[in-house]
Coordinates of C-alpha atoms in Angstrom, one line a residue:
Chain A
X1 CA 168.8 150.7 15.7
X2 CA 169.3 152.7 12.6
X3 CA 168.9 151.0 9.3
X4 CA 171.9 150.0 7.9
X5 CA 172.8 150.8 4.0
X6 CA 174.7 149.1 1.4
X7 CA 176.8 149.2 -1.8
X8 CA 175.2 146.3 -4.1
X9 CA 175.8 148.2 -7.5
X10 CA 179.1 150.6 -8.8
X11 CA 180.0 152.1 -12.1
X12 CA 182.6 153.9 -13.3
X13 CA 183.8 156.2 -16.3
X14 CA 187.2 157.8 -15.8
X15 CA 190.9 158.8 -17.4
X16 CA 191.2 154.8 -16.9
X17 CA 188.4 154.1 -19.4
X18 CA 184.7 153.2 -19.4
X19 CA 183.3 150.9 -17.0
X20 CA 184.3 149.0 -13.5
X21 CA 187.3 146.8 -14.7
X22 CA 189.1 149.6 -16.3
X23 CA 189.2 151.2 -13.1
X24 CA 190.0 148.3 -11.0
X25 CA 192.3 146.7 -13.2
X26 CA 194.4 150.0 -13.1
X27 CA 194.1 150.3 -9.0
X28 CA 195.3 146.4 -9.3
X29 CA 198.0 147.0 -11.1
X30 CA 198.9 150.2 -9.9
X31 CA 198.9 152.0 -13.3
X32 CA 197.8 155.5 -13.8
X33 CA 195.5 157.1 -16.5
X34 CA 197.8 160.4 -16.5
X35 CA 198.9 161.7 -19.9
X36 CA 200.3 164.5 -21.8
X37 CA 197.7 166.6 -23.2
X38 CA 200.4 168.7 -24.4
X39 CA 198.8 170.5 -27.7
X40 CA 195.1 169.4 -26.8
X41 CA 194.4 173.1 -26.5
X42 CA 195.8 176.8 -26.7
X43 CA 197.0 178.4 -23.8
X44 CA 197.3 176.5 -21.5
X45 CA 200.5 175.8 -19.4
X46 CA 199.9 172.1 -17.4
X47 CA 201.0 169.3 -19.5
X48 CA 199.5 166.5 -18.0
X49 CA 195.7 165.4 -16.7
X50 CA 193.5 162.2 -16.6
X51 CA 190.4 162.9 -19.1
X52 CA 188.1 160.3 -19.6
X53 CA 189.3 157.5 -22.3
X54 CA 188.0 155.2 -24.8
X55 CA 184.6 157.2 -24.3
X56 CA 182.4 158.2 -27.4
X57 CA 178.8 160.0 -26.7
X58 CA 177.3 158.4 -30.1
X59 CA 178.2 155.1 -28.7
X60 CA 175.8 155.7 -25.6
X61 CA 173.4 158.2 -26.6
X62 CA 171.3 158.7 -29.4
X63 CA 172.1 162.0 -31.3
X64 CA 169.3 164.6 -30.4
X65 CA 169.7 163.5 -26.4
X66 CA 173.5 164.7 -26.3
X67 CA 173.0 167.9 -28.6
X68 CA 169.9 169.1 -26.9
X69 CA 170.8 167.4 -23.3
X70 CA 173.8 166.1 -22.1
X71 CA 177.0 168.0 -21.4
X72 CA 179.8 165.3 -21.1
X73 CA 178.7 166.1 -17.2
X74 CA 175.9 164.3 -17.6
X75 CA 176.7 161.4 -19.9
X76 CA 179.4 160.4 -17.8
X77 CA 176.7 160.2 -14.9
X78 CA 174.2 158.0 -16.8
X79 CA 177.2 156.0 -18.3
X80 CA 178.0 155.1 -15.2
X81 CA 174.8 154.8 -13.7
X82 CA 173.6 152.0 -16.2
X83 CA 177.1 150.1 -15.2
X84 CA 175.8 150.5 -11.3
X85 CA 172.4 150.1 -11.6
X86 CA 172.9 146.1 -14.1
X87 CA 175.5 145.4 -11.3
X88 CA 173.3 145.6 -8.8
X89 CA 170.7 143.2 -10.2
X90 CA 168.0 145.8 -9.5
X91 CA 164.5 144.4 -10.8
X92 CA 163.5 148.7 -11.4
X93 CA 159.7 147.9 -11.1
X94 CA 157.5 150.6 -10.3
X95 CA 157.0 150.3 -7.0
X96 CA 161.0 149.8 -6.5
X97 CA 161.6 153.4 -8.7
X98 CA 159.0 155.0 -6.5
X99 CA 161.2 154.5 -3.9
X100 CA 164.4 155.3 -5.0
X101 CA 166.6 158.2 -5.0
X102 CA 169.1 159.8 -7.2
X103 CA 171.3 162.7 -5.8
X104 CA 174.6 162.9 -7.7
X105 CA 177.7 165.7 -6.8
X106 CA 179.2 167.8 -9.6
X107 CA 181.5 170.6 -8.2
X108 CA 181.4 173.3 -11.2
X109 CA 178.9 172.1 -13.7
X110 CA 178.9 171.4 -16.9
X111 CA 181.7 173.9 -18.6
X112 CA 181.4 172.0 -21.7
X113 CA 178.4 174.0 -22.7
X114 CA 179.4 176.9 -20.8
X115 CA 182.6 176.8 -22.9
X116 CA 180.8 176.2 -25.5
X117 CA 178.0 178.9 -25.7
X118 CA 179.8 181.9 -23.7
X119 CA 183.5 181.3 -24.3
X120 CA 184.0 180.0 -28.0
X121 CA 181.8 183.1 -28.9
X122 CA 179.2 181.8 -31.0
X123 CA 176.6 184.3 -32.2
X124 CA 173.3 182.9 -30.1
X125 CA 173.3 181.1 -26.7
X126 CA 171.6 178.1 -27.8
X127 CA 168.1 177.1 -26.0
X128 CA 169.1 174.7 -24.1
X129 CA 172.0 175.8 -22.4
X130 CA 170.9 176.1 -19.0
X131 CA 169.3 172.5 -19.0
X132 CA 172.5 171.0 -20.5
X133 CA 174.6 173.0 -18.1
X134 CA 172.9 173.4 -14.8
X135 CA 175.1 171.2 -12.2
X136 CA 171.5 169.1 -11.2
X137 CA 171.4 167.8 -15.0
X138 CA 173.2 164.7 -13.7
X139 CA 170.8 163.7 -11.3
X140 CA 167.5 164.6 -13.3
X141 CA 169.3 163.0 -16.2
X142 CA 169.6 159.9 -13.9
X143 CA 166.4 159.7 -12.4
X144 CA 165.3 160.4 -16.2
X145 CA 167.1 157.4 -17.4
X146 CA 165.3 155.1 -15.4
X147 CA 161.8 156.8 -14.3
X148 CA 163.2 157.4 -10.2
X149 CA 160.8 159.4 -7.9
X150 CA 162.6 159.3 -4.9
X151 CA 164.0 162.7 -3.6
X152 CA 166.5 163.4 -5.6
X153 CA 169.0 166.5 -6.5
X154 CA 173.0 167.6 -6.7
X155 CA 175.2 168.3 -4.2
X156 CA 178.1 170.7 -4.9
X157 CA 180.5 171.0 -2.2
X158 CA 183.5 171.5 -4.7
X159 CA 185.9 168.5 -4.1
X160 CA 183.9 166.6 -1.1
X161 CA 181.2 167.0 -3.6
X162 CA 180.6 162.9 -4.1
X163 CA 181.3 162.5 -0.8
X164 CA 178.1 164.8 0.4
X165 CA 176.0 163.0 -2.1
X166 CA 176.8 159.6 -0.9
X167 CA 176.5 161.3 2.4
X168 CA 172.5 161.8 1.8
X169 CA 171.9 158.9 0.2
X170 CA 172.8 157.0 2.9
X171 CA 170.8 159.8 5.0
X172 CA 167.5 159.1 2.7
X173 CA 168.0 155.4 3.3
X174 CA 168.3 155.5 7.2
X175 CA 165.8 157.9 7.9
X176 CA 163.3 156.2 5.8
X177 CA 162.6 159.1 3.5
X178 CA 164.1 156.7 0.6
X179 CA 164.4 152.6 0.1
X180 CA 167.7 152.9 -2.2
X181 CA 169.4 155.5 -4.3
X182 CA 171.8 155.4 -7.1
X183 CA 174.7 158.2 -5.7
X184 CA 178.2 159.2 -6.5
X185 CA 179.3 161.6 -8.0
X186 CA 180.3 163.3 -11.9
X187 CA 183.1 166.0 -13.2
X188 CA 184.1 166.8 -16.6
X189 CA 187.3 169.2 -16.4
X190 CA 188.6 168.2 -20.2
X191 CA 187.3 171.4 -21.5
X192 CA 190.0 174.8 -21.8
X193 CA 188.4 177.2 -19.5
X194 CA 188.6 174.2 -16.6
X195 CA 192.7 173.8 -17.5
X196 CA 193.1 177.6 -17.6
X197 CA 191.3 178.3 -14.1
X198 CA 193.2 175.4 -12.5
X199 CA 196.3 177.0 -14.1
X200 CA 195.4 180.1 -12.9
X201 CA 194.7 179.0 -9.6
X202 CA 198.6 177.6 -9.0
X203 CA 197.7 174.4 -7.7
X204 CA 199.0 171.8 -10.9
X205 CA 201.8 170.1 -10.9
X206 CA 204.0 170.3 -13.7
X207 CA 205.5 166.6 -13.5
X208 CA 203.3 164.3 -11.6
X209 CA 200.8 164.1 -8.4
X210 CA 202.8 162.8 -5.8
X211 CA 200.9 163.1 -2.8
X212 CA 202.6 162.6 0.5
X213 CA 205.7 162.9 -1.0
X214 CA 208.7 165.5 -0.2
X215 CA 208.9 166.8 -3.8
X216 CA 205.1 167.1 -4.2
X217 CA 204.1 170.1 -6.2
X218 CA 200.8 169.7 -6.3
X219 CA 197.6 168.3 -8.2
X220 CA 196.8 166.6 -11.5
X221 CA 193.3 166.6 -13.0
X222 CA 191.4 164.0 -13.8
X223 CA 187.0 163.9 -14.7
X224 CA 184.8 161.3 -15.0
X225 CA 182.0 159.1 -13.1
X226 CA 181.6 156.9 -9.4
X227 CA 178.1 156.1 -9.3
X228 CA 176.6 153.3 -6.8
X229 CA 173.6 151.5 -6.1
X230 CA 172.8 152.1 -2.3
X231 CA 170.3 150.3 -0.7
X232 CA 168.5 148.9 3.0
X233 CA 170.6 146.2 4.1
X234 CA 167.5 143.4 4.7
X235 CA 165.9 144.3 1.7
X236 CA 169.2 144.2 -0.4
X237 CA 169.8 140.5 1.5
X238 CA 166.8 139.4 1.3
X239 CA 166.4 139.5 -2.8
X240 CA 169.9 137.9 -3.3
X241 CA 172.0 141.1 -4.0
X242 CA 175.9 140.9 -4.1
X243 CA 176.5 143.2 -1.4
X244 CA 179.8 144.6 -2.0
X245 CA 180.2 147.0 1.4
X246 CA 178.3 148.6 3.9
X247 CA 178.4 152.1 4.5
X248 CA 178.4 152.4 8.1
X249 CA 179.6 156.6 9.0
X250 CA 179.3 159.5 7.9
X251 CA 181.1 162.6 9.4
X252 CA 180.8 166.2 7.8
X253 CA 182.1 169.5 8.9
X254 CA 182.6 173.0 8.0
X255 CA 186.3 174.8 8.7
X256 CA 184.3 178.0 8.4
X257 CA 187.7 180.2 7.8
X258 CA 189.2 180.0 4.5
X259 CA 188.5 179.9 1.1
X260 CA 191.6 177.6 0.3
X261 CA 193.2 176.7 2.6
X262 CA 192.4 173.4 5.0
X263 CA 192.1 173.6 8.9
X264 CA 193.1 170.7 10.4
X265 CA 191.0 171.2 13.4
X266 CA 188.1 170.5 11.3
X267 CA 189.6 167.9 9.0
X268 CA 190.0 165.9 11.9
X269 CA 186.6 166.3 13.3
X270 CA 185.3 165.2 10.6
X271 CA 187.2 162.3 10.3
X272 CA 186.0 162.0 15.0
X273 CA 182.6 162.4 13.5
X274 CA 182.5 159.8 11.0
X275 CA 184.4 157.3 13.8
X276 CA 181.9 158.0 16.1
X277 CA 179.0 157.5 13.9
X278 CA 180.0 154.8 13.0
X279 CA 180.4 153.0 16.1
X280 CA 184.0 153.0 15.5
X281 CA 187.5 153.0 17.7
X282 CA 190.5 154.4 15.3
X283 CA 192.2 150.7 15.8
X284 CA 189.2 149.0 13.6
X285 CA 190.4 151.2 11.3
X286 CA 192.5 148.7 8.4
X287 CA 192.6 151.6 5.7
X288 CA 192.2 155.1 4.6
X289 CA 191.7 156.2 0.7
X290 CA 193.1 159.6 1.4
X291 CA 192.3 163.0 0.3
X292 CA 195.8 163.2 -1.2
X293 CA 196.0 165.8 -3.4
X294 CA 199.8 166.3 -3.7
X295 CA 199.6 169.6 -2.5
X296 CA 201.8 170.9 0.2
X297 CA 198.9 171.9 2.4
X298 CA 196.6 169.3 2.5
X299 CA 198.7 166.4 3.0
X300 CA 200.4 167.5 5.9
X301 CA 197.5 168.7 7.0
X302 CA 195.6 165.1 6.7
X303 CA 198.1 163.3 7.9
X304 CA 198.1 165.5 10.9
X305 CA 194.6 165.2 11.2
X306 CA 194.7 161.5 10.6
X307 CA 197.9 161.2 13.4
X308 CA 195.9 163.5 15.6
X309 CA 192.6 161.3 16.0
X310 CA 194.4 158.2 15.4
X311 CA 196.2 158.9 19.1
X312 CA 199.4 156.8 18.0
X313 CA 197.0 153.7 17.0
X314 CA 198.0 152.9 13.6
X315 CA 200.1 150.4 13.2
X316 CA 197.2 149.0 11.5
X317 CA 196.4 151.7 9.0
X318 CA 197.6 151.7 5.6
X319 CA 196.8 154.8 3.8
X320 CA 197.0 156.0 -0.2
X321 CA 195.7 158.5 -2.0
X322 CA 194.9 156.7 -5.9
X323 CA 194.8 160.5 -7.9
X324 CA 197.9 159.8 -9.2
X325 CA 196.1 156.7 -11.0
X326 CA 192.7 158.6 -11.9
X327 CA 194.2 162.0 -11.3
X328 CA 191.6 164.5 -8.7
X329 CA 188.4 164.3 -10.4
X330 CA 186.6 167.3 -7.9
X331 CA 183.2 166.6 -7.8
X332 CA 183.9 162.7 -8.8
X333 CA 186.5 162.1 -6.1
X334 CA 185.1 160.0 -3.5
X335 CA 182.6 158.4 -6.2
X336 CA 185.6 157.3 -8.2
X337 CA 187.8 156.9 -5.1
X338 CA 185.6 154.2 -3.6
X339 CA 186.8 151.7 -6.1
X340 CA 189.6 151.2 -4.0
X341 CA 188.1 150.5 -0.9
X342 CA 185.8 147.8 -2.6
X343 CA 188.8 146.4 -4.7
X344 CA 190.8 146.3 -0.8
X345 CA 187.6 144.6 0.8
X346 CA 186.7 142.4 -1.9
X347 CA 189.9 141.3 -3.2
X348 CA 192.5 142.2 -0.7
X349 CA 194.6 144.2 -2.7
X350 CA 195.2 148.3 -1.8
X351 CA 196.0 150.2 -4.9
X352 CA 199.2 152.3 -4.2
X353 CA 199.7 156.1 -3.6
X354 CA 202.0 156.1 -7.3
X355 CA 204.9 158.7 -8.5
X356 CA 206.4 158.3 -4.6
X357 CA 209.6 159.1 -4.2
X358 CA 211.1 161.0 -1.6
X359 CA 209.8 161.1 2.3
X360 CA 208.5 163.9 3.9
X361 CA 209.3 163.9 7.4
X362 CA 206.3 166.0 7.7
X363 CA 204.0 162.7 6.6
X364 CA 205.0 159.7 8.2
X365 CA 202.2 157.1 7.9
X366 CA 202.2 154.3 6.6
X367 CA 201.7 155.4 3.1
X368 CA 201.2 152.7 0.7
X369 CA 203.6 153.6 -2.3
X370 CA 203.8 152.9 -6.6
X371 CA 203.1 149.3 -5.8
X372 CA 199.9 147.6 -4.4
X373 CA 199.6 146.1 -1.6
X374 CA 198.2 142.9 -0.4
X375 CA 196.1 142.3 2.9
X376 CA 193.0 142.3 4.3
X377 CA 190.8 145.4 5.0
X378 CA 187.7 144.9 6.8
X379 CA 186.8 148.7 7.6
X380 CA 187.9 151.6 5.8
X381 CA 187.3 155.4 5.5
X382 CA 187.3 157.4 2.5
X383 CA 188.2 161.2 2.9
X384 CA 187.1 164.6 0.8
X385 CA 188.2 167.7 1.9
X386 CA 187.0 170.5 0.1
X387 CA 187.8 173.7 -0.9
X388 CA 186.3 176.3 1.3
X389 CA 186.5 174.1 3.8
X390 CA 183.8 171.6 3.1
X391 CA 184.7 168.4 4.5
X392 CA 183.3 164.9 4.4
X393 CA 184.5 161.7 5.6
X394 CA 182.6 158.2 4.9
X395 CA 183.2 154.4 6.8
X396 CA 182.7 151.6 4.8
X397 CA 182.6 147.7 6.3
X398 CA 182.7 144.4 4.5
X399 CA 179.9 142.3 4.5
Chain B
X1 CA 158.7 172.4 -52.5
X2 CA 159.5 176.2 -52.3
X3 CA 162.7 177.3 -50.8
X4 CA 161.4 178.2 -47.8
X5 CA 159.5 174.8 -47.3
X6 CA 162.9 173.3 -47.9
X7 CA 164.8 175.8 -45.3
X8 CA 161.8 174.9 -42.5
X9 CA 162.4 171.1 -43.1
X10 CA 166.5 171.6 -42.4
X11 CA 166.3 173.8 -40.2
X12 CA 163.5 171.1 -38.1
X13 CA 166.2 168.2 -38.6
X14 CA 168.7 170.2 -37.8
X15 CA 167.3 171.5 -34.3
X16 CA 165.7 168.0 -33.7
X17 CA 168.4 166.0 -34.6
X18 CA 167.1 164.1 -37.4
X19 CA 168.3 162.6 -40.8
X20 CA 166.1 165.1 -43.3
X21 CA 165.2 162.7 -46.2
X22 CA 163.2 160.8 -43.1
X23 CA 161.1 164.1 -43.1
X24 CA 158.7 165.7 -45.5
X25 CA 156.3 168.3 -44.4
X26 CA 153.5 165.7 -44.1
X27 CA 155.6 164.3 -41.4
X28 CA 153.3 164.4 -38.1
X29 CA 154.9 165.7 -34.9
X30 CA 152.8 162.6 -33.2
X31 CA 154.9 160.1 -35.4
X32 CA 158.2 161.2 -34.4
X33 CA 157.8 162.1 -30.7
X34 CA 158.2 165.5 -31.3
X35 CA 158.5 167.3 -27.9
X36 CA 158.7 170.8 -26.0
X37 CA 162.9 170.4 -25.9
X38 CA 162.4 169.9 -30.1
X39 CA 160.0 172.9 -30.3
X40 CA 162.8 175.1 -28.9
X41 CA 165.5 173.8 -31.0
X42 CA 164.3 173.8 -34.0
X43 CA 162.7 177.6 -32.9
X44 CA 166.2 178.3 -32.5
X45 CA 167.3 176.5 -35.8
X46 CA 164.6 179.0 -37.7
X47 CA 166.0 181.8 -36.2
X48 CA 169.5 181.0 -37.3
X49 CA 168.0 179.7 -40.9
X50 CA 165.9 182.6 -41.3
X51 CA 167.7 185.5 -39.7
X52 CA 164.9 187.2 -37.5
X53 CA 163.5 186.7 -33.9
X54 CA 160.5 184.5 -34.0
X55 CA 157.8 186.1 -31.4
X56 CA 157.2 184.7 -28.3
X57 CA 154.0 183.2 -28.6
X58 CA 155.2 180.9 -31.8
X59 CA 155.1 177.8 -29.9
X60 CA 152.1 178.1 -28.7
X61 CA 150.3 177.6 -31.9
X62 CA 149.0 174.4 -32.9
X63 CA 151.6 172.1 -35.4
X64 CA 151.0 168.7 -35.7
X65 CA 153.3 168.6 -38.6
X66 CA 156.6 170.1 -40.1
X67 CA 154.5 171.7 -43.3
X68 CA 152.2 173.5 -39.9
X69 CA 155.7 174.9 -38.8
X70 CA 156.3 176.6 -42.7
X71 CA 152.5 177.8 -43.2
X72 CA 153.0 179.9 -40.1
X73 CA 156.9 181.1 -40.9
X74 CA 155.5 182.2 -44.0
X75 CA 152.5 184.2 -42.7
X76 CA 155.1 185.6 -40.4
X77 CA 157.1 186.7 -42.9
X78 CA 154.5 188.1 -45.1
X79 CA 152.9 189.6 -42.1
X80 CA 155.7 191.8 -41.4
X81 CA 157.3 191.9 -44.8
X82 CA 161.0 190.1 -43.9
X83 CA 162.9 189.4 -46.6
X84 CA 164.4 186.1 -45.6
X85 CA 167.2 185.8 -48.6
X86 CA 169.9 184.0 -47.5
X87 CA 173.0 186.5 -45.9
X88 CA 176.3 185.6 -47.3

């Protein structure tokens, strides 16, 4: 039998604020971190996104680290990796960093010091640009923070690119090639150049993300950090850890035909994959943290998907989609987006798809909408579905 | 201290991040954990300070302090006859 792996650590920066209970508390409560940042910077047309709050560098890092190192990419990663890494209790002797892994997702990088150095037009690119901006900074800066020498690297997979990270981790772990990991993923998007490309590229929303939702009009940005402690299931028991989920699938797939736009085809095998992997029957299934982007395409096309494999068995499943609490953090998603899953496993509440107001008889599951919702989730999925058609599905159990 | 003692030492703090009445030219690289990453930025910090390109090979001479860094930024400049007054 294959070894099983588990969550006994999680941290978290994000629009919410620093650390795990900002998060949480807003998931709870089912309040969002979306706010103007009308006048923030020239030229650009959204009004509204999530950027990371109640976050200063100097408060984390000392000075010469974060001008020579650390794009907010990065300090967003090791933020939230020191939150993970105390929560899980980890004694990081040497033999136990031997062992472990760090592999961390960023979709684009850090454009900070892109911005920065090529944008802002200064007169000389300074040295260490590429080392500040390269999108495997957040994983060396990781296993830099706390000596790991387990393989480690960055996955980029644009918006499923947390979801691939945790992905191998969990891979590592299983086939032996690691003993734990400390995985999630990073994103910072509160820089110009991000706001004008996602401006450029049509897909905001000028009011609100409302996925699911007849008058959706698309996406609101959000950055920030999921990071988690994953490790062996016996070992993690065996020294006393608070095990807060067991990652039991994984299902990953490539639609292989379009830049932008999803195939459902391969959205739901992904979703098949991950089932079967797991061991799975869609009726175990309590709850899905959705994709949910608010865009017209992809949430018809997941809740196809999700009808489509489901086979009429979900009268069971409550679904949401939390980015209109955290707003779509790319790279970050399923790293910030597993909060909710641990917060439905471990206290029984399911944070609310928010700004819901009109049905689409288009989507027509059972949606959890603007307030939470209380019951008891034993098995859940979490769902990224990338860009380019990257997709990546992960099954989570309580312990 | 010369000028140009005085430039080497800001432009140092400046590309290592440090306070510069912590540093004096005596101050040994050792002491202060100076490392390859500092090298580089405070290379980069002379350039800026100075105004010309520093060759290739400067870091692979032997500093173990800040007033090492100046000796050779001088020679440099005498060496090739830069005048180094400050632009603007």
């Amino acid at each position: 039998m294959s070894r099983r792996v588990v969550i006994t650590g999680a941290g978290y920066v994000s629009g919410l604020g620093v650390g795990r209970e900002a998060l949480f508390s807003a998931m709870r409560e089912g309040r969002s971190g979306v706010r103007s940042i009308v006048g923030t910077f020239d030229g650009i047309t959204m009004t509204h996104a999530a950027p990371v709050k109640d976050f200063t560098a100097e408060d984390h890092f000392d000075p010469a680290r974060i001008k020579q190192q650390l794009d907010p990419l990065s300090q967003y990663a090791v933020v939230a990796a020191r939150e993970a890494v105390a929560s899980s209790g980890l004694d990081l002797s040497d033999e136990v960093r031997e062992t472990t892994s760090a592999v961390l997702g960023s979709s684009i990088g850090g454009l900070d010091t892109v911005e920065e150095n090529f944008v802002l037009g200064p007169k000389r690119v300074h040295p260490m640009a590429i080392p500040r901006m390269m999108a495997s900074a957040p994983a060396s800066q990781v296993a830099m923070e706390f000596g790991l020498h387990g393989p480690s690297f960055a996955t980029s997979s644009a918006c499923s690119s947390s979801a691939h990270a945790i992905a191998q981790a969990v891979l590592f772990i299983r086939a032996g090639l690691a003993e734990r990991a400390v995985t999630g993923g990073t994103e910072s998007t509160h820089v110009r150049s991000s706001y004008r490309s996602w401006d450029a590229l049509r897909v905001v929303s000028r009011d609100a993300c409302r996925p699911f939702c007849k008058s959706r009009s698309g996406i609101v940005l959000g950055e920030g950090a999921g990071v988690y402690v994953l490790e062996e299931y016996e070992a993690a028991k065996a020294r006393g850890a608070n095990i807060l989920a067991e990652i039991i699938g994984i299902g990953m797939t490539s639609d292989g035909s379009d830049i932008l736009a999803p195939n459902q085809r391969w959205v739901e095998k992904a979703i098949e994959r991950c089932l079967k992997d797991a061991q799975l029957n869609p009726q175990d299934v309590h709850y899905i943290n959705a994709h949910g982007t608010g865009t017209k395409l992809n949430d018809v096309c997941e809740t196809e998907a999700i009808k489509k494999v489901f086979n009429g068995q979900t009268k069971q499943l409550a679904v949401s989609s939390t980015k209109p609490i955290h707003g779509h953090t790319l790279g970050a998603a399923a790293g910030i987006e597993i909060s909710s899953i641990l917060l439905a496993m471990n206290e029984g509440v399911i944070a609310p798809t928010l700004n819901y107001n009109e049905q689409d008889p288009e989507c027509d599951l059972d949606y959890v909408t603007n307030t939470p919702r209380n019951g008891k989730v034993d098995v859940a999925l979490c769902n990224s579905f990338a860009f380019g058609g990257l997709n990546a599905v992960l099954a989570f159990k309580k312990v | 201290m010369s000028t140009l003692e005085q430039r080497v030492l800001e432009a140092f703090a400046k590309g290592t991040v440090k306070d510069v009445n912590d540093l004096t030219l005596e101050t040994d690289f050792q002491s202060i954990g100076v490392d390859s990453t500092d090298l580089l930025c405070m290379i980069f910090e002379l350039e800026d300070e100075f105004d010309f390109e520093i060759p290739q090979d400067f870091e692979n001479k032997t500093f173990e302090t800040i007033g090492d860094v100046a000796k050779a930024v001088r020679e440099h400049i005498e060496e090739n006859n830069i005048d180094i007054t400050p632009k603007g």
